[in-house]
Structures are given as C-alpha cells and as structure tokens.
mmCIF file of C-alpha atoms in Angstrom:
data_model
loop_
_atom_site.group_PDB
_atom_site.id
_atom_site.type_symbol
_atom_site.label_atom_id
_atom_site.label_comp_id
_atom_site.label_asym_id
_atom_site.label_seq_id
_atom_site.Cartn_x
_atom_site.Cartn_y
_atom_site.Cartn_z
ATOM 1 C CA UNK P 199 -0.097 0.286 -0.006
ATOM 2 C CA UNK P 200 1.209 3.835 -0.707
ATOM 3 C CA UNK P 201 0.869 6.583 1.687
ATOM 4 C CA UNK P 202 -0.833 9.674 0.283
ATOM 5 C CA UNK P 203 1.215 12.761 1.178
ATOM 6 C CA UNK P 204 -1.091 15.489 2.766
ATOM 7 C CA UNK P 205 1.026 18.068 0.961
ATOM 8 C CA UNK P 206 -0.041 16.832 -2.342
ATOM 9 C CA UNK P 207 -3.748 16.391 -0.826
ATOM 10 C CA UNK P 208 -3.638 20.075 0.490
ATOM 11 C CA UNK P 209 -2.903 21.008 -3.311
ATOM 12 C CA UNK P 210 -5.718 18.824 -4.828
ATOM 13 C CA UNK P 211 -8.426 20.268 -2.139
ATOM 14 C CA UNK P 212 -7.238 23.577 -3.073
ATOM 15 C CA UNK P 213 -7.398 23.280 -7.000
ATOM 16 C CA UNK P 214 -11.269 21.421 -6.569
ATOM 17 C CA UNK P 215 -12.555 24.445 -4.070
ATOM 18 C CA UNK P 216 -10.760 27.009 -6.043
ATOM 19 C CA UNK P 217 -11.579 26.213 -9.740
ATOM 20 C CA UNK P 218 -8.539 26.480 -11.410
ATOM 21 C CA UNK P 219 -4.692 25.868 -10.679
ATOM 22 C CA UNK P 220 -3.565 29.624 -10.455
ATOM 23 C CA UNK P 221 -6.444 30.503 -7.766
ATOM 24 C CA UNK P 222 -5.156 27.493 -6.079
ATOM 25 C CA UNK P 223 -1.821 28.705 -5.999
ATOM 26 C CA UNK P 224 -2.442 31.977 -4.157
ATOM 27 C CA UNK P 225 -4.446 30.006 -1.296
ATOM 28 C CA UNK P 226 -1.403 27.634 -0.570
ATOM 29 C CA UNK P 227 1.206 29.939 -1.071
ATOM 30 C CA UNK P 228 3.246 28.262 -4.130
ATOM 31 C CA UNK P 229 3.488 28.954 -7.629
ATOM 32 C CA UNK P 230 1.074 27.499 -10.051
ATOM 33 C CA UNK P 231 3.741 25.498 -11.512
ATOM 34 C CA UNK P 232 4.338 23.776 -8.116
ATOM 35 C CA UNK P 233 0.730 23.142 -7.731
ATOM 36 C CA UNK P 234 0.711 21.603 -11.295
ATOM 37 C CA UNK P 235 3.680 19.743 -10.252
ATOM 38 C CA UNK P 236 1.995 18.142 -7.046
ATOM 39 C CA UNK P 237 -0.978 17.007 -8.666
ATOM 40 C CA UNK P 238 0.864 15.384 -11.430
ATOM 41 C CA UNK P 239 2.768 13.568 -8.543
ATOM 42 C CA UNK P 240 -0.514 12.346 -7.155
ATOM 43 C CA UNK P 241 -2.206 11.234 -10.072
ATOM 44 C CA UNK P 242 1.408 9.339 -10.696
ATOM 45 C CA UNK P 243 0.589 7.873 -7.187
ATOM 46 C CA UNK P 244 -3.111 6.653 -7.222
ATOM 47 C CA UNK P 245 -2.805 5.662 -11.010
ATOM 48 C CA UNK P 246 -5.455 7.818 -12.273
ATOM 49 C CA UNK P 247 -6.225 11.068 -13.680
ATOM 50 C CA UNK P 248 -8.265 13.570 -11.365
ATOM 51 C CA UNK P 249 -8.624 16.435 -13.477
ATOM 52 C CA UNK P 250 -10.338 16.791 -16.711
ATOM 53 C CA UNK P 251 -8.722 19.575 -18.077
ATOM 54 C CA UNK P 252 -9.887 22.039 -21.297
ATOM 55 C CA UNK P 253 -8.641 25.668 -22.402
ATOM 56 C CA UNK P 254 -12.044 26.864 -20.230
ATOM 57 C CA UNK P 255 -12.668 24.659 -17.792
ATOM 58 C CA UNK P 256 -11.837 22.236 -14.983
ATOM 59 C CA UNK P 257 -13.565 19.071 -13.487
ATOM 60 C CA UNK P 258 -12.789 16.165 -11.536
ATOM 61 C CA UNK P 259 -12.800 12.871 -13.158
ATOM 62 C CA UNK P 260 -14.920 10.047 -11.481
ATOM 63 C CA UNK P 261 -11.966 8.720 -9.494
ATOM 64 C CA UNK P 262 -10.643 12.504 -8.276
ATOM 65 C CA UNK P 263 -14.327 12.771 -7.347
ATOM 66 C CA UNK P 264 -13.757 9.835 -4.998
ATOM 67 C CA UNK P 265 -10.429 11.057 -4.081
ATOM 68 C CA UNK P 266 -12.010 14.378 -2.951
ATOM 69 C CA UNK P 267 -14.143 12.661 -0.150
ATOM 70 C CA UNK P 268 -11.184 10.814 1.304
ATOM 71 C CA UNK P 269 -8.754 13.906 1.091
ATOM 72 C CA UNK P 270 -11.038 16.252 2.947
ATOM 73 C CA UNK P 271 -11.875 13.591 5.973
ATOM 74 C CA UNK P 272 -7.679 13.179 6.027
ATOM 75 C CA UNK P 273 -7.013 16.509 5.758
ATOM 76 C CA UNK P 274 -9.844 17.409 8.487
ATOM 77 C CA UNK P 275 -8.191 14.778 10.852
ATOM 78 C CA UNK P 276 -4.966 16.393 10.725
ATOM 79 C CA UNK P 277 -5.974 19.661 11.179
ATOM 80 C CA UNK P 278 -7.881 19.200 14.316
ATOM 81 C CA UNK P 279 -5.094 16.948 15.764
ATOM 82 C CA UNK P 280 -2.340 20.160 15.100
ATOM 83 C CA UNK P 281 -5.015 22.508 15.921
ATOM 84 C CA UNK P 282 -5.398 20.476 19.190
ATOM 85 C CA UNK P 283 -2.221 20.857 20.855
ATOM 86 C CA UNK P 284 -2.300 24.451 20.017
ATOM 87 C CA UNK P 285 -5.503 25.422 21.729
ATOM 88 C CA UNK P 286 -6.120 26.052 25.118
ATOM 89 C CA UNK P 287 -8.904 23.987 27.287
ATOM 90 C CA UNK P 288 -12.009 26.205 26.992
ATOM 91 C CA UNK P 289 -14.744 25.343 29.086
ATOM 92 C CA UNK P 290 -18.597 27.052 28.991
ATOM 93 C CA UNK P 291 -22.044 27.035 27.308
ATOM 94 C CA UNK P 292 -22.894 29.245 24.616
ATOM 95 C CA UNK P 293 -26.083 29.512 23.036
ATOM 96 C CA UNK P 294 -25.952 30.051 19.056
ATOM 97 C CA UNK P 295 -28.726 30.698 16.563
ATOM 98 C CA UNK P 296 -27.545 29.913 13.115
ATOM 99 C CA UNK P 297 -29.629 30.860 10.049
ATOM 100 C CA UNK P 298 -30.434 28.262 7.730
ATOM 101 C CA UNK P 299 -28.455 30.280 4.954
ATOM 102 C CA UNK P 300 -25.019 29.805 6.477
ATOM 103 C CA UNK P 301 -23.072 27.067 4.979
ATOM 104 C CA UNK P 302 -26.351 24.611 4.411
ATOM 105 C CA UNK P 303 -24.067 22.012 3.443
ATOM 106 C CA UNK P 304 -21.438 21.521 5.772
ATOM 107 C CA UNK P 305 -22.661 23.415 8.992
ATOM 108 C CA UNK P 306 -23.370 19.721 10.857
ATOM 109 C CA UNK P 307 -19.896 18.765 10.171
ATOM 110 C CA UNK P 308 -17.899 21.965 11.092
ATOM 111 C CA UNK P 309 -20.198 21.967 14.119
ATOM 112 C CA UNK P 310 -19.207 18.476 15.055
ATOM 113 C CA UNK P 311 -15.595 19.187 14.265
ATOM 114 C CA UNK P 312 -15.726 22.109 16.553
ATOM 115 C CA UNK P 313 -17.182 19.906 19.539
ATOM 116 C CA UNK P 314 -14.222 17.425 18.993
ATOM 117 C CA UNK P 315 -11.780 20.100 19.477
ATOM 118 C CA UNK P 316 -13.778 21.820 22.313
ATOM 119 C CA UNK P 317 -15.303 19.185 24.430
ATOM 120 C CA UNK P 318 -15.633 21.597 27.238
ATOM 121 C CA UNK P 319 -17.648 23.545 25.296
ATOM 122 C CA UNK P 320 -21.315 23.034 25.331
ATOM 123 C CA UNK P 321 -23.368 24.359 22.584
ATOM 124 C CA UNK P 322 -26.787 25.094 22.282
ATOM 125 C CA UNK P 323 -27.420 25.310 18.616
ATOM 126 C CA UNK P 324 -30.804 27.249 17.011
ATOM 127 C CA UNK P 325 -30.920 26.888 13.510
ATOM 128 C CA UNK P 326 -33.925 28.743 11.752
ATOM 129 C CA UNK P 327 -34.782 31.786 9.445
ATOM 130 C CA UNK P 328 -32.982 34.988 10.310
ATOM 131 C CA UNK P 329 -36.232 37.258 11.746
ATOM 132 C CA UNK P 330 -36.659 33.903 14.135
ATOM 133 C CA UNK P 331 -33.245 34.393 15.363
ATOM 134 C CA UNK P 332 -33.182 38.089 15.876
ATOM 135 C CA UNK P 333 -36.404 37.890 17.809
ATOM 136 C CA UNK P 334 -34.978 35.473 19.947
ATOM 137 C CA UNK P 335 -31.613 37.331 20.425
ATOM 138 C CA UNK P 336 -33.414 40.588 21.020
ATOM 139 C CA UNK P 337 -35.628 38.653 23.963
ATOM 140 C CA UNK P 338 -31.973 37.453 25.423
ATOM 141 C CA UNK P 339 -32.332 33.844 24.594
ATOM 142 C CA UNK P 340 -29.376 33.787 22.463
ATOM 143 C CA UNK P 341 -25.672 34.782 23.137
ATOM 144 C CA UNK P 342 -24.496 35.083 19.716
ATOM 145 C CA UNK P 343 -26.417 34.888 16.126
ATOM 146 C CA UNK P 344 -24.870 34.001 12.629
ATOM 147 C CA UNK P 345 -27.989 35.769 10.560
ATOM 148 C CA UNK P 346 -28.631 36.893 7.027
ATOM 149 C CA UNK P 347 -27.843 40.692 6.984
ATOM 150 C CA UNK P 348 -31.130 43.009 6.911
ATOM 151 C CA UNK P 349 -31.425 46.761 6.086
ATOM 152 C CA UNK P 350 -30.935 47.873 9.761
ATOM 153 C CA UNK P 351 -28.718 45.327 11.176
ATOM 154 C CA UNK P 352 -25.021 45.947 11.574
ATOM 155 C CA UNK P 353 -23.393 43.301 12.547
ATOM 156 C CA UNK P 354 -19.831 42.314 11.060
ATOM 157 C CA UNK P 355 -19.940 40.597 7.745
ATOM 158 C CA UNK P 356 -18.298 37.348 7.811
ATOM 159 C CA UNK P 357 -19.225 35.425 4.650
ATOM 160 C CA UNK P 358 -20.541 36.707 1.096
ATOM 161 C CA UNK P 359 -21.812 34.985 -1.941
ATOM 162 C CA UNK P 360 -23.614 35.580 -4.902
ATOM 163 C CA UNK P 361 -27.290 35.328 -4.917
ATOM 164 C CA UNK P 362 -28.522 33.310 -7.929
ATOM 165 C CA UNK P 363 -32.040 32.206 -9.636
ATOM 166 C CA UNK P 364 -32.529 28.598 -9.989
ATOM 167 C CA UNK P 365 -34.861 25.799 -10.844
ATOM 168 C CA UNK P 366 -35.382 22.115 -11.386
ATOM 169 C CA UNK P 367 -32.732 21.041 -14.476
ATOM 170 C CA UNK P 368 -35.540 20.482 -16.662
ATOM 171 C CA UNK P 369 -37.134 23.875 -16.284
ATOM 172 C CA UNK P 370 -37.464 26.496 -19.285
ATOM 173 C CA UNK P 371 -38.284 30.203 -18.096
ATOM 174 C CA UNK P 372 -40.287 31.810 -20.845
ATOM 175 C CA UNK P 373 -40.359 35.289 -20.199
ATOM 176 C CA UNK P 374 -43.526 36.141 -22.096
ATOM 177 C CA UNK P 375 -45.439 33.957 -19.424
ATOM 178 C CA UNK P 376 -45.682 34.725 -15.589
ATOM 179 C CA UNK P 377 -42.848 33.573 -13.805
ATOM 180 C CA UNK P 378 -43.738 31.050 -10.985
ATOM 181 C CA UNK P 379 -42.108 31.834 -7.880
ATOM 182 C CA UNK P 380 -41.218 29.450 -4.823
ATOM 183 C CA UNK P 381 -41.316 31.827 -1.418
ATOM 184 C CA UNK P 382 -40.733 31.886 1.931
ATOM 185 C CA UNK P 383 -43.602 32.794 4.457
ATOM 186 C CA UNK P 384 -42.597 36.645 5.126
ATOM 187 C CA UNK P 385 -40.952 38.236 6.571
ATOM 188 C CA UNK P 386 -38.600 37.246 4.348
ATOM 189 C CA UNK P 387 -35.691 39.638 2.399
ATOM 190 C CA UNK P 388 -35.182 36.749 -0.331
ATOM 191 C CA UNK P 389 -39.018 37.034 -1.028
ATOM 192 C CA UNK P 390 -38.904 40.966 -1.075
ATOM 193 C CA UNK P 391 -36.035 41.232 -3.218
ATOM 194 C CA UNK P 392 -37.652 38.929 -5.909
ATOM 195 C CA UNK P 393 -40.139 40.883 -6.099
ATOM 196 C CA UNK P 394 -38.892 44.070 -6.309
ATOM 197 C CA UNK P 395 -36.583 42.789 -8.998
ATOM 198 C CA UNK P 396 -39.056 41.337 -11.188
ATOM 199 C CA UNK P 397 -41.594 44.663 -10.302
ATOM 200 C CA UNK P 398 -38.389 46.735 -12.051
ATOM 201 C CA UNK P 399 -38.240 44.433 -14.962
ATOM 202 C CA UNK P 400 -41.655 44.619 -15.881
ATOM 203 C CA UNK P 401 -41.878 40.821 -15.367
ATOM 204 C CA UNK P 402 -45.357 39.101 -14.639
ATOM 205 C CA UNK P 403 -44.947 36.233 -11.861
ATOM 206 C CA UNK P 404 -47.274 34.232 -10.245
ATOM 207 C CA UNK P 405 -46.939 32.333 -6.526
ATOM 208 C CA UNK P 406 -46.046 28.654 -7.023
ATOM 209 C CA UNK P 407 -45.760 27.684 -4.119
ATOM 210 C CA UNK P 408 -45.430 29.347 -0.199
ATOM 211 C CA UNK P 409 -42.828 27.207 2.209
ATOM 212 C CA UNK P 410 -41.494 27.732 5.730
ATOM 213 C CA UNK P 411 -38.095 26.919 5.707
ATOM 214 C CA UNK P 412 -35.008 26.716 3.056
ATOM 215 C CA UNK P 413 -35.668 23.025 2.859
ATOM 216 C CA UNK P 414 -38.789 23.152 1.827
ATOM 217 C CA UNK P 415 -37.725 25.615 -0.800
ATOM 218 C CA UNK P 416 -35.537 23.848 -2.181
ATOM 219 C CA UNK P 417 -37.643 20.563 -2.485
ATOM 220 C CA UNK P 418 -40.225 22.815 -4.388
ATOM 221 C CA UNK P 419 -37.832 24.110 -6.861
ATOM 222 C CA UNK P 420 -36.272 20.050 -6.969
ATOM 223 C CA UNK P 421 -39.969 19.138 -8.148
ATOM 224 C CA UNK P 422 -40.315 21.576 -10.463
ATOM 225 C CA UNK P 423 -42.912 23.812 -9.026
ATOM 226 C CA UNK P 424 -41.091 26.937 -10.290
ATOM 227 C CA UNK P 425 -37.930 28.885 -9.596
ATOM 228 C CA UNK P 426 -36.646 30.765 -6.721
ATOM 229 C CA UNK P 427 -33.842 33.443 -5.393
ATOM 230 C CA UNK P 428 -31.053 32.048 -2.733
ATOM 231 C CA UNK P 429 -27.556 32.247 -2.164
ATOM 232 C CA UNK P 430 -25.449 30.100 -4.698
ATOM 233 C CA UNK P 431 -24.362 27.324 -2.087
ATOM 234 C CA UNK P 432 -28.012 26.232 -1.754
ATOM 235 C CA UNK P 433 -27.883 25.330 -5.563
ATOM 236 C CA UNK P 434 -27.935 20.527 -5.276
ATOM 237 C CA UNK P 435 -27.733 18.340 -7.809
ATOM 238 C CA UNK P 436 -30.914 17.990 -9.924
ATOM 239 C CA UNK P 437 -31.227 22.051 -9.983
ATOM 240 C CA UNK P 438 -29.821 24.952 -12.270
ATOM 241 C CA UNK P 439 -29.029 28.534 -12.141
ATOM 242 C CA UNK P 440 -31.305 30.328 -14.641
ATOM 243 C CA UNK P 441 -29.513 32.901 -17.027
ATOM 244 C CA UNK P 442 -31.695 35.828 -16.166
ATOM 245 C CA UNK P 443 -32.900 38.035 -18.958
ATOM 246 C CA UNK P 444 -31.107 40.891 -19.967
ATOM 247 C CA UNK P 445 -33.363 43.637 -19.020
ATOM 248 C CA UNK P 446 -33.597 41.885 -15.186
ATOM 249 C CA UNK P 447 -31.663 44.182 -12.462
ATOM 250 C CA UNK P 448 -28.509 42.218 -11.524
ATOM 251 C CA UNK P 449 -28.753 40.912 -8.365
ATOM 252 C CA UNK P 450 -26.751 41.766 -4.899
ATOM 253 C CA UNK P 451 -24.135 39.951 -2.508
ATOM 254 C CA UNK P 452 -26.055 37.978 -0.014
ATOM 255 C CA UNK P 453 -24.104 38.679 3.813
ATOM 256 C CA UNK P 454 -23.946 36.805 6.686
ATOM 257 C CA UNK P 455 -23.197 38.670 9.635
ATOM 258 C CA UNK P 456 -22.608 37.865 13.198
ATOM 259 C CA UNK P 457 -24.134 39.806 16.186
ATOM 260 C CA UNK P 458 -23.691 39.691 19.994
ATOM 261 C CA UNK P 459 -19.441 39.452 20.042
ATOM 262 C CA UNK P 460 -19.503 42.685 22.347
ATOM 263 C CA UNK P 461 -21.432 40.635 24.725
ATOM 264 C CA UNK P 462 -21.143 37.301 24.555
ATOM 265 C CA UNK P 463 -18.635 35.300 26.144
ATOM 266 C CA UNK P 464 -15.144 36.099 24.308
ATOM 267 C CA UNK P 465 -13.302 32.896 25.352
ATOM 268 C CA UNK P 466 -16.183 30.773 23.728
ATOM 269 C CA UNK P 467 -17.549 33.084 20.811
ATOM 270 C CA UNK P 468 -14.357 33.796 19.124
ATOM 271 C CA UNK P 469 -12.920 30.082 18.724
ATOM 272 C CA UNK P 470 -16.424 29.302 17.255
ATOM 273 C CA UNK P 471 -16.384 32.059 14.873
ATOM 274 C CA UNK P 472 -12.759 31.348 13.842
ATOM 275 C CA UNK P 473 -12.946 27.978 13.544
ATOM 276 C CA UNK P 474 -16.737 28.367 11.180
ATOM 277 C CA UNK P 475 -15.332 30.694 8.755
ATOM 278 C CA UNK P 476 -11.619 29.073 8.529
ATOM 279 C CA UNK P 477 -13.726 25.861 7.217
ATOM 280 C CA UNK P 478 -15.870 27.908 5.228
ATOM 281 C CA UNK P 479 -15.306 26.098 1.721
ATOM 282 C CA UNK P 480 -16.484 27.028 -1.931
ATOM 283 C CA UNK P 481 -18.118 24.414 -3.399
ATOM 284 C CA UNK P 482 -16.328 21.439 -5.283
ATOM 285 C CA UNK P 483 -16.135 21.295 -8.867
ATOM 286 C CA UNK P 484 -18.498 18.780 -10.632
ATOM 287 C CA UNK P 485 -17.375 15.972 -11.850
ATOM 288 C CA UNK P 486 -16.857 14.930 -15.488
ATOM 289 C CA UNK P 487 -19.471 12.335 -17.075
#
C-alpha cells in the first residue's frame, strides 16, 4: 500500500475548491507550476487522472471525486490534531443561533468538528430563519447570532456569496409567461428582493408555492414547481442556475453577519467564529461524465 502525502492532498483540495490552478496557487502560497507538479505527482501516486482539463474549464474525474471525499477527511483529521495541541482548554455554555443560509451543506460537519476539538464547550444551537433568530436574540435567549444581513442590522460581515435564480434542471424560463415563484413566508428579505427585481423588470410573476423553511424551498424547486432566489451554495444536484434575461436587474451579494460578539463570552465565541469562518469552503468542482 502507498501512503498519500498530505501536502499533495492539500494542493488537490485547493484546486478543486478554487476551480483553477492559478487561484489554488494563491491559496496554498505556491506558484502555479508548483501546484501543477503536485497534482501530477498525486495522479502518478494513485494511478488515475483526477482532473479533466480544457482551455475554459476544469472538472473532476470519477476517481477525482472519490479522492476528494477522502482527502477532506484526512486533512480535517490532521488539522484537528494539530489544532488540539495548540488550543487552550475552553469550558462553558454558548447559546448560538445560526441561520439556514449559512454553509447549509457543511454546517453540521463543522459544528461536530468544533465540539471534538473543544469537548468542554456546550453549544445550544438554534437553526432557523433570520427573523426568528433576531427575535430570540432581542429577547435575550441567544448569546450569539449568525444571520443574513437585514437592512437595519450592522453586525460584522463574516461571509458573502452571490445570489442566483435557480430551478429544477429541466425547467425552462419563458419570459413571455408569468414566472412561477417558490417563496418563503413573510417576513423574508429573499421574497422581497424577488418582488422588487421582477417588478423593476416589468416581468409578470405568480406565486407557485409558499413554504416555511429553506429546505422546503429546495424541495419545491427540485420538484419543478417554479424558480426562486437564494445564495449559490443552495444549488443541489438536479437543479440549475437560471440565466436571467438581460433586462432583469443584477442581483446583490448575500451577506452573513454575526451579532453579539461584544456581549457573548469571548473565550467561547471567538474560537467558534474563527473555526466556522476558517472551515467555509467554496463548492467543489462538478464531476466529469
């Protein structure tokens, strides 16, 4: 059996996350040629190509997609071991509200890793929509809130990503017909942005479905009920980003902020926030068929 080298795996994950060798070189602090050399060494080591390359895109091969899963686990374990040797013992209880918008596909894994690293910390996690979390925070029921920025909120921005229109893979947008919208119940900033954007474009729309959670939005969209607007990280298999007509106004970035840093116990809040921000990654490359 051959041993996988963590240095090669780290370069591989950086390329997969960044989507290019040039961007990955900045992430790992090496030259582009050095990163390319590491990928070639890794391919020689495992005996399979891991990327399909052409002049305009980069995709994972089947072997590359399989390797990426294991590479992340190995790097996570390595980083947790190293970090545990340098992080002072922290104890206490922290009541945290985290909006459903925040790294939806990775939040559970990140929280589990944090608790393994800090066994003395008790996290009481409330995952909900932003307006519910803000209400609980104002009532004194949460110490720290990670939420979507609303117009009046001034918390520190810790994450941004593009907003996109998306629908089921087989959905076809016909601007000549009213656009079927999948909506969250009010109050909801995404809902209001959809209304104002389409009204500004003089685009007719209808309510196809109204749900109470972001997972409900994903299910309705995947089922083909209509289109919606959310952060790009909510795109799942079986969905597509809709190319909006040119006369539709451009969409802003969605921003995630943190509230309560000035009042929460800093020995608990700071390591959690640093860990979550550090652990956020861009979506991985699609696999080649």
